[in-house]
mmCIF file of C-alpha atoms and ligand atoms in Angstrom:
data_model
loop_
_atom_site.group_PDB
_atom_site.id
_atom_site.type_symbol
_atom_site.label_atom_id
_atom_site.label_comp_id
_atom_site.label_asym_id
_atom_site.label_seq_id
_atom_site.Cartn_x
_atom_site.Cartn_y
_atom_site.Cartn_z
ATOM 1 C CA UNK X 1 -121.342 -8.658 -183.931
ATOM 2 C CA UNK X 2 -118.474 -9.731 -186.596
ATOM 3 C CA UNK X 3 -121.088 -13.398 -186.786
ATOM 4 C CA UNK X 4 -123.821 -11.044 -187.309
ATOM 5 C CA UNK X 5 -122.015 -8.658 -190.454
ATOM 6 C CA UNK X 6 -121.111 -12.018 -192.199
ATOM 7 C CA UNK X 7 -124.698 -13.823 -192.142
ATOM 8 C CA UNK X 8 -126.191 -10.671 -193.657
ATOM 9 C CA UNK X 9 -123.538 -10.213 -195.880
ATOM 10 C CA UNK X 10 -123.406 -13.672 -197.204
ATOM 11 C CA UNK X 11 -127.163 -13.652 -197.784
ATOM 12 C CA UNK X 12 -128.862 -12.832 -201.146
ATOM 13 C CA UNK X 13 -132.494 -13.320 -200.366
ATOM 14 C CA UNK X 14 -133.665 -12.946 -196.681
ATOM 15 C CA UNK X 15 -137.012 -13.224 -194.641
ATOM 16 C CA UNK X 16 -137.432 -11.324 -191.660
ATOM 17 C CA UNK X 17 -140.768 -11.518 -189.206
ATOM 18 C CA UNK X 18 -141.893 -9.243 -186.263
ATOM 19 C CA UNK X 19 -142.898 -11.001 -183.094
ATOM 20 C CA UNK X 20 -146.831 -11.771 -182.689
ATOM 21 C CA UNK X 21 -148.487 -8.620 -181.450
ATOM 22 C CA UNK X 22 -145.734 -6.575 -182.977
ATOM 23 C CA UNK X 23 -144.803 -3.293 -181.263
ATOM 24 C CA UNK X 24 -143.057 -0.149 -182.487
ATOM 25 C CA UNK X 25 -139.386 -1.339 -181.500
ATOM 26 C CA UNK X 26 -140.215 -5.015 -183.427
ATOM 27 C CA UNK X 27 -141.705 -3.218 -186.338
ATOM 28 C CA UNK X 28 -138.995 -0.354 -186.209
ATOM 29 C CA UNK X 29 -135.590 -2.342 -185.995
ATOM 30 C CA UNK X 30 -136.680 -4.806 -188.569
ATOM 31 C CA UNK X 31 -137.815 -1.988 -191.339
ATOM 32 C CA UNK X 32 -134.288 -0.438 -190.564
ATOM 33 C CA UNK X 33 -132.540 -3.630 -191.155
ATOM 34 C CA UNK X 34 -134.451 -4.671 -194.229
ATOM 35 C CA UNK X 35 -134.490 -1.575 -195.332
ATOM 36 C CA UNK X 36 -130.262 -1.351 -195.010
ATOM 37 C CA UNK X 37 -130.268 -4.539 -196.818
ATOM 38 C CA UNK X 38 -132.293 -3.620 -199.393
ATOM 39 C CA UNK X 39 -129.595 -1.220 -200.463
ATOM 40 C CA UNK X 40 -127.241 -3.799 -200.734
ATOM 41 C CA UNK X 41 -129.075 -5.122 -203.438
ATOM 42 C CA UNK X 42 -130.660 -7.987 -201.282
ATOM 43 C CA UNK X 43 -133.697 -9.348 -201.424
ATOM 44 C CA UNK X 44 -136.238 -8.864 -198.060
ATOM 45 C CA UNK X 45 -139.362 -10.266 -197.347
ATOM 46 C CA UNK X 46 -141.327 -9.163 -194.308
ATOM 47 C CA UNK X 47 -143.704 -11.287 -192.373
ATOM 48 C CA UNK X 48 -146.077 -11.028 -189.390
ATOM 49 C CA UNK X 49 -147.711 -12.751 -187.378
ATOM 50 C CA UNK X 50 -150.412 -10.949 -186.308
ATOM 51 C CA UNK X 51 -152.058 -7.823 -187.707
ATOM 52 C CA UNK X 52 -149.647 -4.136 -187.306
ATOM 53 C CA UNK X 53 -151.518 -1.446 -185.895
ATOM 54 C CA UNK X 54 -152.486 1.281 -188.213
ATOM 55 C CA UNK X 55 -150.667 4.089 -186.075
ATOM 56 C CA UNK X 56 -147.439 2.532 -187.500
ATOM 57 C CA UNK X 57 -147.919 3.461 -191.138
ATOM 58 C CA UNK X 58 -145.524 6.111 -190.866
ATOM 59 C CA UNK X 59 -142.597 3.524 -191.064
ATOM 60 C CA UNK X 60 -141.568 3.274 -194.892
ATOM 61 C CA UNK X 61 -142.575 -0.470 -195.157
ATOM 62 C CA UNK X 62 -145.875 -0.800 -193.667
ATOM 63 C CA UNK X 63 -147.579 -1.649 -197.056
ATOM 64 C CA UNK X 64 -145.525 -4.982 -197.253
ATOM 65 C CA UNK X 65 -146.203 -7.152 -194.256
ATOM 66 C CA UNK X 66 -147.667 -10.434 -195.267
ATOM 67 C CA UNK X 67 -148.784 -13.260 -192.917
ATOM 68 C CA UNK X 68 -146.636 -16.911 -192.448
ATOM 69 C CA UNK X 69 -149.138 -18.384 -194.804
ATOM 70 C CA UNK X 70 -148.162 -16.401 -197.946
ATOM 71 C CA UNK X 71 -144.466 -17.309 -197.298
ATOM 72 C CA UNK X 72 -145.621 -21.411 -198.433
ATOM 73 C CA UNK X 73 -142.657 -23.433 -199.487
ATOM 74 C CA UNK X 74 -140.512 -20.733 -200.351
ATOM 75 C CA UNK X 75 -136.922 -20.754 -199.034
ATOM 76 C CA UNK X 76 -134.550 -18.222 -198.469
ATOM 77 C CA UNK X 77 -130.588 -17.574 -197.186
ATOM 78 C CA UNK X 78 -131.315 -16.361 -193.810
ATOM 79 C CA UNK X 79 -133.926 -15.973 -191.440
ATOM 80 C CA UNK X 80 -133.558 -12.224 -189.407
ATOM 81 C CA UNK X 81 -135.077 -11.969 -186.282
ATOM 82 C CA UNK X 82 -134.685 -8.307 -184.598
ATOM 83 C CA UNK X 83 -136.697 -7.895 -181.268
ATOM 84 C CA UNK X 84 -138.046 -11.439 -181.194
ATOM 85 C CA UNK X 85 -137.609 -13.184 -177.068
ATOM 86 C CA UNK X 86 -138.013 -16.541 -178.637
ATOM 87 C CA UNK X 87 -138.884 -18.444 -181.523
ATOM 88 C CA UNK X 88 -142.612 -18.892 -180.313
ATOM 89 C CA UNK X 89 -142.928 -15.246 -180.495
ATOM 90 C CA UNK X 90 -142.265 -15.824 -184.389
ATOM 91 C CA UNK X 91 -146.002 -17.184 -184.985
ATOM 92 C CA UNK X 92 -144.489 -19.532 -187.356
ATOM 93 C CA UNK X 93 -146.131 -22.581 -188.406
ATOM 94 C CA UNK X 94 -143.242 -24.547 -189.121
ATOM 95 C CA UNK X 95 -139.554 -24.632 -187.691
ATOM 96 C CA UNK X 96 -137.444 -21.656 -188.901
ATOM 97 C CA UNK X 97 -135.026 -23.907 -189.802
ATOM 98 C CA UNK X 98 -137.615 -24.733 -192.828
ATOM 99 C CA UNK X 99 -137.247 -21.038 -194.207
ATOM 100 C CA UNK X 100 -133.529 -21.288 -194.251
ATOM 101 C CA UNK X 101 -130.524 -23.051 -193.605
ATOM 102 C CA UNK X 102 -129.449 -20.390 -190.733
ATOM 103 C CA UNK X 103 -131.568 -18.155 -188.499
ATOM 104 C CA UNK X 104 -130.355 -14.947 -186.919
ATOM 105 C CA UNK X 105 -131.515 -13.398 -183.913
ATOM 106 C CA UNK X 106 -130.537 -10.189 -182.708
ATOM 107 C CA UNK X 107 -132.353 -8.631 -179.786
ATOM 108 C CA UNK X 108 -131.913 -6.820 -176.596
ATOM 109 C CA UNK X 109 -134.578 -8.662 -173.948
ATOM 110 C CA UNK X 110 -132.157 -10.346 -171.332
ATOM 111 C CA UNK X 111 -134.298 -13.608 -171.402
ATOM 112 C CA UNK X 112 -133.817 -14.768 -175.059
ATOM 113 C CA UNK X 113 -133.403 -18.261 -175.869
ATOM 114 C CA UNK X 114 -130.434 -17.411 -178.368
ATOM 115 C CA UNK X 115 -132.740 -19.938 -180.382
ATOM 116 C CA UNK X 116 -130.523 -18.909 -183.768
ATOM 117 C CA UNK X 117 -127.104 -20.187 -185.419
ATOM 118 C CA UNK X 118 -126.131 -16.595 -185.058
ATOM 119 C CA UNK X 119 -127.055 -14.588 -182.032
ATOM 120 C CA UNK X 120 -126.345 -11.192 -180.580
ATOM 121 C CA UNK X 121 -127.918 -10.377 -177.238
ATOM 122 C CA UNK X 122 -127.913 -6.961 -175.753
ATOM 123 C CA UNK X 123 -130.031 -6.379 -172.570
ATOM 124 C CA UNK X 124 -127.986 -2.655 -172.320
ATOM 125 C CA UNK X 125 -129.502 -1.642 -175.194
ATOM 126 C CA UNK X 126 -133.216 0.145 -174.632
ATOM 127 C CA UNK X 127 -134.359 -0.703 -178.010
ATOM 128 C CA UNK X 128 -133.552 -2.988 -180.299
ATOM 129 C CA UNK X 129 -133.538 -0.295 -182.770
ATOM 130 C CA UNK X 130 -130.098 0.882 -180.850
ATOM 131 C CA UNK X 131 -128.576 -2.285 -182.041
ATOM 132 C CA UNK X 132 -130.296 -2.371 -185.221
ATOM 133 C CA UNK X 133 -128.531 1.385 -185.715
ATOM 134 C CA UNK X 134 -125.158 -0.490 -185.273
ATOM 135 C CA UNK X 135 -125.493 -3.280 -187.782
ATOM 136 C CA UNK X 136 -126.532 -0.972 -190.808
ATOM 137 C CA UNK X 137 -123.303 1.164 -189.853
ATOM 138 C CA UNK X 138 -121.175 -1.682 -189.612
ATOM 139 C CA UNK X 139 -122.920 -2.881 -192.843
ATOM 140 C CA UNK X 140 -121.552 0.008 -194.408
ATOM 141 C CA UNK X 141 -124.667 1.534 -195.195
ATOM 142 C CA UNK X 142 -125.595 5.515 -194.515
ATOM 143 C CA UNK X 143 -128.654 5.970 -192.186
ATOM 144 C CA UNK X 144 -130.885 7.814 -194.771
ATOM 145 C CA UNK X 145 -134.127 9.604 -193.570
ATOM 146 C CA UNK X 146 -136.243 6.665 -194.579
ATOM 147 C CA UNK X 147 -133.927 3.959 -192.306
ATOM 148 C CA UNK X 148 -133.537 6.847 -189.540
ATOM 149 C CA UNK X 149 -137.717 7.225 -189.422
ATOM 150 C CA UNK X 150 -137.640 3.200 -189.039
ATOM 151 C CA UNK X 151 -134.812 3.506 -186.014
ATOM 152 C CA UNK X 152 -136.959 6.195 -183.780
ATOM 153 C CA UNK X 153 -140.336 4.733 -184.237
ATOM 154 C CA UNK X 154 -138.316 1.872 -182.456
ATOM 155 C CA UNK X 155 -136.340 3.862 -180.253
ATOM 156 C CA UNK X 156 -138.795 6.113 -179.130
ATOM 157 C CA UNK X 157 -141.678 3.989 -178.364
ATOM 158 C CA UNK X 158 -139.366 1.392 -176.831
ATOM 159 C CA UNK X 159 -138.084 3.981 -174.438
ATOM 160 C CA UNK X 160 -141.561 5.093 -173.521
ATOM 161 C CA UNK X 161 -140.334 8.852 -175.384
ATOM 162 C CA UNK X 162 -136.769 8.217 -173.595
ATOM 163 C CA UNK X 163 -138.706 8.161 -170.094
ATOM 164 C CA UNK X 164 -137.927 4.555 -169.260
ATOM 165 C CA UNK X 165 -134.994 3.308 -166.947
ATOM 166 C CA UNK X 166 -133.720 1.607 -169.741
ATOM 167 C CA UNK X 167 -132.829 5.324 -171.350
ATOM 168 C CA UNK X 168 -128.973 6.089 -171.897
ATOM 169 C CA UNK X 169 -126.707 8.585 -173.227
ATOM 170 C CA UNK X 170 -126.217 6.217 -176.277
ATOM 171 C CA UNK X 171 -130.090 6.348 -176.575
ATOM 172 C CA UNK X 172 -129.952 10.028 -176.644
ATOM 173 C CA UNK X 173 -126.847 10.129 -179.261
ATOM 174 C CA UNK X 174 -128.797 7.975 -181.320
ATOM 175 C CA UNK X 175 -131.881 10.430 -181.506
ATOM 176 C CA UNK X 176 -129.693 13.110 -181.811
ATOM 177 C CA UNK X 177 -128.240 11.381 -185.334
ATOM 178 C CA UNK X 178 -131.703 10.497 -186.512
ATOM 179 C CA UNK X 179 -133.124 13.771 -185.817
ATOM 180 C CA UNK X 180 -129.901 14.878 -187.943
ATOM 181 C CA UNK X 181 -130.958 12.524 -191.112
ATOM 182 C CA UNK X 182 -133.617 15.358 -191.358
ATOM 183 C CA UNK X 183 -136.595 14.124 -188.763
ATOM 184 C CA UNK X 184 -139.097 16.039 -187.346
ATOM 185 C CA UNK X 185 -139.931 14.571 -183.863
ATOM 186 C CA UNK X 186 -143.253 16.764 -182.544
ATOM 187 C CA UNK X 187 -144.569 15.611 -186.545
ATOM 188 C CA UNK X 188 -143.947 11.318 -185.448
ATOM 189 C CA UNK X 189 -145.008 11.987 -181.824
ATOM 190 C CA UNK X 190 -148.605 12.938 -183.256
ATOM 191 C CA UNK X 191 -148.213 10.353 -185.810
ATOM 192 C CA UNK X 192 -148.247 7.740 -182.965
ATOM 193 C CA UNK X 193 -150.112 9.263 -180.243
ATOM 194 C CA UNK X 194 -152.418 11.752 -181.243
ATOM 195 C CA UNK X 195 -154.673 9.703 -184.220
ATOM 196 C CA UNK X 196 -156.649 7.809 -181.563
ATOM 197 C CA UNK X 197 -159.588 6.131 -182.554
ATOM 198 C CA UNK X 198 -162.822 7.123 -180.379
ATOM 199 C CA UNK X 199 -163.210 3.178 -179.767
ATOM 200 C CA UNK X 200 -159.941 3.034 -177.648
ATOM 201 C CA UNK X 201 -160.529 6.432 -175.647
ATOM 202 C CA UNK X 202 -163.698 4.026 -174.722
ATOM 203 C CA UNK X 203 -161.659 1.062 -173.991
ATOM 204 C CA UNK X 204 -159.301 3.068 -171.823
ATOM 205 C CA UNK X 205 -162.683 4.039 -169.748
ATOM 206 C CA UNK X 206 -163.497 0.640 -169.457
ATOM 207 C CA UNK X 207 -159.838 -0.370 -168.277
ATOM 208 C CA UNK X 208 -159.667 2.471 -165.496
ATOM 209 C CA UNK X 209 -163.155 1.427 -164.234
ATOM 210 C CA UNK X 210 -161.672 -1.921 -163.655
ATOM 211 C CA UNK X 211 -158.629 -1.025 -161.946
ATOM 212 C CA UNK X 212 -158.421 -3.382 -158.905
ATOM 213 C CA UNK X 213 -155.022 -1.630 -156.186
ATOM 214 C CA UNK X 214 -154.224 -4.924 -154.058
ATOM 215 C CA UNK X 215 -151.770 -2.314 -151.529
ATOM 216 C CA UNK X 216 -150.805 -5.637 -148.997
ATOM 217 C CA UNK X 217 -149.489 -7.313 -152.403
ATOM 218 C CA UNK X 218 -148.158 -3.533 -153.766
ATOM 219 C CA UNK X 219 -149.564 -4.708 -157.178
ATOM 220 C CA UNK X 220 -152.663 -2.975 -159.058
ATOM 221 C CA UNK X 221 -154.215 -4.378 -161.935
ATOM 222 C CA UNK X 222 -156.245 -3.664 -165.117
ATOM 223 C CA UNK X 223 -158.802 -6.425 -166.315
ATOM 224 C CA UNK X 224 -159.964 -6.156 -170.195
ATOM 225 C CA UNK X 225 -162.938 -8.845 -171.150
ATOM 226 C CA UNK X 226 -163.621 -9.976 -174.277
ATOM 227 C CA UNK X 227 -166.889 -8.083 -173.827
ATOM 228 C CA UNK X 228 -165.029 -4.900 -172.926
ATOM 229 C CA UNK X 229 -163.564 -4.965 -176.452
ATOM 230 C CA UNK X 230 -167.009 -5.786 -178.244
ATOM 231 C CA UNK X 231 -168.593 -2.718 -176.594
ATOM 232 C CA UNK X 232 -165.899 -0.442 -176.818
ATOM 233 C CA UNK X 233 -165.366 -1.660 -180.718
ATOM 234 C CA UNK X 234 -161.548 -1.384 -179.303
ATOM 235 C CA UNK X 235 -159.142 -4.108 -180.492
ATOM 236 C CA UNK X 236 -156.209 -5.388 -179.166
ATOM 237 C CA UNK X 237 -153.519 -2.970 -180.508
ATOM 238 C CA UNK X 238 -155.520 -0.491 -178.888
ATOM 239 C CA UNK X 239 -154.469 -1.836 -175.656
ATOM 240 C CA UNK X 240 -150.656 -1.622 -176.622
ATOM 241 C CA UNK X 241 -150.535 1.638 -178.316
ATOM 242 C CA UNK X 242 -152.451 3.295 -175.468
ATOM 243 C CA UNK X 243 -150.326 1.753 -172.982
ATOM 244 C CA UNK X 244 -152.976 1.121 -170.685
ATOM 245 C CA UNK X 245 -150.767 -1.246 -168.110
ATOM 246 C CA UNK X 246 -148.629 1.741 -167.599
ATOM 247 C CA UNK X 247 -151.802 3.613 -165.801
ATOM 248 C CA UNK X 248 -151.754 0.625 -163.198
ATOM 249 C CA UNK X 249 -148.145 1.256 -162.543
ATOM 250 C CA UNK X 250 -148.699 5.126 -161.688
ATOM 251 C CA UNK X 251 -150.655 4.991 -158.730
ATOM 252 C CA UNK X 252 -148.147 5.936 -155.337
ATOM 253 C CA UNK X 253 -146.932 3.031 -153.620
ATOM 254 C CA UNK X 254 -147.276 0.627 -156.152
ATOM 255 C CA UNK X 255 -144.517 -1.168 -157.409
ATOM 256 C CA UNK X 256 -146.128 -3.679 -160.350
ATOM 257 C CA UNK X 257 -148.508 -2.848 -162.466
ATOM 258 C CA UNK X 258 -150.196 -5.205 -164.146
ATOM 259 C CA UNK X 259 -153.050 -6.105 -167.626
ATOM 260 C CA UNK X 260 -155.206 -8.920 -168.219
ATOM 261 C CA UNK X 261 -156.521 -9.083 -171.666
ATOM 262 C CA UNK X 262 -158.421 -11.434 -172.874
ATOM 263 C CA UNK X 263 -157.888 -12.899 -176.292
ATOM 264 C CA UNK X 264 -160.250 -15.535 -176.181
ATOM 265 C CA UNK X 265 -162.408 -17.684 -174.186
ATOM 266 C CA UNK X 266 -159.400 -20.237 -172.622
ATOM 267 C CA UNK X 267 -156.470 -17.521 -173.500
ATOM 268 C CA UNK X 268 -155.370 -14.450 -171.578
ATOM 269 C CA UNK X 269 -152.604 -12.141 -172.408
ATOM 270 C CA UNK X 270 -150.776 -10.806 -169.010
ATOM 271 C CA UNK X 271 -148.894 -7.981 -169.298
ATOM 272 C CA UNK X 272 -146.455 -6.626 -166.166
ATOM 273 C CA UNK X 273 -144.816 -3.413 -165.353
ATOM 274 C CA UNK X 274 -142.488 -2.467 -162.270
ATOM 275 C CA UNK X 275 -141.120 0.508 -160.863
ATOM 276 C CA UNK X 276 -137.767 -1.475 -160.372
ATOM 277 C CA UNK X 277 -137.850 -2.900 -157.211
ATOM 278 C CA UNK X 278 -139.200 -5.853 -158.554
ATOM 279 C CA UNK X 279 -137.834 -7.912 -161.668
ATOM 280 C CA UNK X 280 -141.338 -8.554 -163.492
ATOM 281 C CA UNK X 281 -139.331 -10.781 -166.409
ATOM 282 C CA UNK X 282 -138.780 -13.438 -163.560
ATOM 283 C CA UNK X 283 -142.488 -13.744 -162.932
ATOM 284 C CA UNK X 284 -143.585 -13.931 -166.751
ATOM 285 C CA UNK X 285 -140.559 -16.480 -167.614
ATOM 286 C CA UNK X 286 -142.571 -18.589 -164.130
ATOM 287 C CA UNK X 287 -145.274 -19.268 -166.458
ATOM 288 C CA UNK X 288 -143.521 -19.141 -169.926
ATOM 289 C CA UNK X 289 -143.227 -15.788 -170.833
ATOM 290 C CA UNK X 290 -140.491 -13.076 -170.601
ATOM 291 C CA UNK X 291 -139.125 -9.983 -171.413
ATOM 292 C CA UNK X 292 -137.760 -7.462 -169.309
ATOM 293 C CA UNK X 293 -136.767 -6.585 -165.735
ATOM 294 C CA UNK X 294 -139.544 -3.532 -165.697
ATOM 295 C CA UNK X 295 -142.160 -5.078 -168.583
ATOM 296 C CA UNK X 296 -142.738 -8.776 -169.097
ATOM 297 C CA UNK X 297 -145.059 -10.490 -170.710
ATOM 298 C CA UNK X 298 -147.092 -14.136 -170.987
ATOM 299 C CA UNK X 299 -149.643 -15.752 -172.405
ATOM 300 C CA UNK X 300 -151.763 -17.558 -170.052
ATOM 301 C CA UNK X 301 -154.299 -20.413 -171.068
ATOM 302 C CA UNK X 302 -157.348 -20.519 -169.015
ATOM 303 C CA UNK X 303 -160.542 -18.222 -167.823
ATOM 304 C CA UNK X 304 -160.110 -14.396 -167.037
ATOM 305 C CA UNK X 305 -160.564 -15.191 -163.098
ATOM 306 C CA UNK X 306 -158.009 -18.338 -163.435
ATOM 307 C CA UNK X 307 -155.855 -15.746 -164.938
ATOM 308 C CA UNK X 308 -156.249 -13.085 -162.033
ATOM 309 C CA UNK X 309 -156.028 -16.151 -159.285
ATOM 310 C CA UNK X 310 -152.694 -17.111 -161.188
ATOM 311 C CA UNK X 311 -151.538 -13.130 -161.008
ATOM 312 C CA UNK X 312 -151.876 -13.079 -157.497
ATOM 313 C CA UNK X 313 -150.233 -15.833 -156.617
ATOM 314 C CA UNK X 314 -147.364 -15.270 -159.229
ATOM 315 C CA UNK X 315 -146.868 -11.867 -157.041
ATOM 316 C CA UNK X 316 -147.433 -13.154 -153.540
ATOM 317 C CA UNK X 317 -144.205 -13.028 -152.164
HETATM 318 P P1 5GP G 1 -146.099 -6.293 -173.406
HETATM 319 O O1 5GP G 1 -146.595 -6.410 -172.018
HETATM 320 O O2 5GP G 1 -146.048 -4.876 -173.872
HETATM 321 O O3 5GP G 1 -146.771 -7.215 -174.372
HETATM 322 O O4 5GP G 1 -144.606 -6.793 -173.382
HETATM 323 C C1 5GP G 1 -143.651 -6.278 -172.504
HETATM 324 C C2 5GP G 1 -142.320 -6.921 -172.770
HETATM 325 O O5 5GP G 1 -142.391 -8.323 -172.522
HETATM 326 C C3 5GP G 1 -141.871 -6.796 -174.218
HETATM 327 O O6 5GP G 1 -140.493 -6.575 -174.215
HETATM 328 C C4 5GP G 1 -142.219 -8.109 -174.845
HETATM 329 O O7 5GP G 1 -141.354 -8.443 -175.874
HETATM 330 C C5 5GP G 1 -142.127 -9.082 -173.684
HETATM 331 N N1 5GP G 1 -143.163 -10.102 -173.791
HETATM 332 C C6 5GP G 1 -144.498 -9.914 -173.818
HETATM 333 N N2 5GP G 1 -145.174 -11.069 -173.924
HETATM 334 C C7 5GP G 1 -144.240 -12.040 -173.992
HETATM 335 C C8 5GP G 1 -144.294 -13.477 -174.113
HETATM 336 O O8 5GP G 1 -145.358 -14.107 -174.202
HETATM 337 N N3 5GP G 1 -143.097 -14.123 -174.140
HETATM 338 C C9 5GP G 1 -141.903 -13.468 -174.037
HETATM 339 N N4 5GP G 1 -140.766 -14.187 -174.072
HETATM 340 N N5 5GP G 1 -141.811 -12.131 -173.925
HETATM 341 C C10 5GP G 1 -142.958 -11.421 -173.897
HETATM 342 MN MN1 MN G 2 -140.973 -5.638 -178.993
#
């Protein structure tokens, strides 16, 4: 953690990206952070890979994301990745290294590379929004209402509303101390959840009519088509901010829940879930992918039934 203070101390101008398909805890810990830094009179510039979904506006620095190729030649003091499993994740074009002479990665999903010069790794944490809370004190700086908002859209959603195994006293302290910066929860909880589009309500439909329970392999799955999407007018966010694995991992007696979305015709994005019993990061880091004991992730290159053959046998005991 000392590493950590010093490279964002010693930087002037930094650039910090979200991992591709960001989610609220990538989103959340890095607009804390930047944020933080801001205050210390440093330059930020945010990044993303891919697109961030519209129900995260509420975070203070949603107007400023700009994609990898509006960074161009430009070069900066540090790169700061919060919440980012490996540099792949990063959706950059180039080497990081390119940015910026060191790269900093700070994260709390066991199977990180520790692909930075600097790295702080804590799978304890449930968010990455907990340790994000940590550097900005250590920084020195006071967790205003603006950097608190950015810390429990990341907390919260990380911790499935504090529901998840990975939920701890400290996670509760923590909400307790960002309700206190003047935060109304029940006013962000229907910020996030309750602005649905129509298109994903369908989309959800369309993913519970497809719900395949395999009880001999205790595994059920959701399948999502490319054609699903088109009808439903859904898109892929949808998927994530309706958490529409979790529904496969509901259902008594099943242990791992799983999604297959397709993202294009040779590309399918596998998502896993597990009541505990089995440690789903091990399966997604089998075919290049990783996260967490109880939700991994991949991306898998082939057909929607390669992709389901290649589920099944990743589970098959
Ligand atoms: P999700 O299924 O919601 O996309 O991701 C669940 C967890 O697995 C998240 O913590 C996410 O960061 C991680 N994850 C998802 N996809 C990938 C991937 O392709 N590679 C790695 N390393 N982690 C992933
Ligand atoms: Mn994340």
């Amino acid at each position: 953690m000392k590493d950590v203070i010093a490279a964002l101390r010693a930087a002037k101008t930094v650039l910090m990206c979200l991992h591709r398909q960001p989610d609220g805890d990538s989103i959340g810990s890095t607009a804390a952070i930047a944020l933080a830094l801001r205050r210390l009179g440093k330059e930020v510039m945010l990044v993303t890979p891919d697109p961030v979904p519209g129900v995260y506006d509420l975070v203070p620095t949603y107007p400023e994301y700009i994609p990898w190729s509006a960074v161009k030649d430009r070069r900066f003091d540090l790169v700061a990745l919060f919440d980012c499993a490996d540099e792949r994740r990063t959706g950059a074009p180039q080497d990081l290294k390119r940015y910026a002479p060191r790269v900093l990665d700070v994260d709390h999903h066991a199977t990180n590379t520790r692909f930075g010069d600097v790295c702080f790794i804590d799978p304890q944490a449930a968010a990455s929004a907990e340790i994000a809370a940590r550097v900005i004190e250590q920084l020195g700086v006071t967790i205003d209402r603006e950097i608190a908002l950015a810390l429990y859209v990341g907390l919260e959603t990380d911790t499935g509303g504090f529901r998840y195994a990975a939920t701890t006293p400290d996670s509760h302290r923590l909400a307790a101390r960002l309700l206190d910066a003047g935060l109304e929860p029940g006013e962000i909880s229907q910020q996030l959840y309750e602005r649905q589009a129509v298109s994903g309500l369908r989309l959800l439909g369309a993913a519970l009519q497809s719900l395949r329970v395999r009880e001999d392999l205790s595994l059920a799955y959701i399948v999502l088509s490319s054609e699903d999407f088109e009808r439903s007018g859904a898109v892929a966010a949808d998927a994530e901010t309706l958490g529409i694995v979790d529904y496969a991992r509901r259902i008594e007696g099943i242990e791992v829940g799983a999604l297959l979305r397709q993202e294009g015709p040779h590309e399918v994005k596998l998502s896993l879930r597990s009541k505990g019993a089995v440690d789903v990061s091990h399966l997604a880091a089998r075919i290049g992918g990783g996260g967490h004991a109880r939700a991994a992730g991949a991306t898998f290159e082939g057909s929607l039934e390669e992709a389901e053959a290649m589920l099944l046998a990743l589970v098959r005991p």
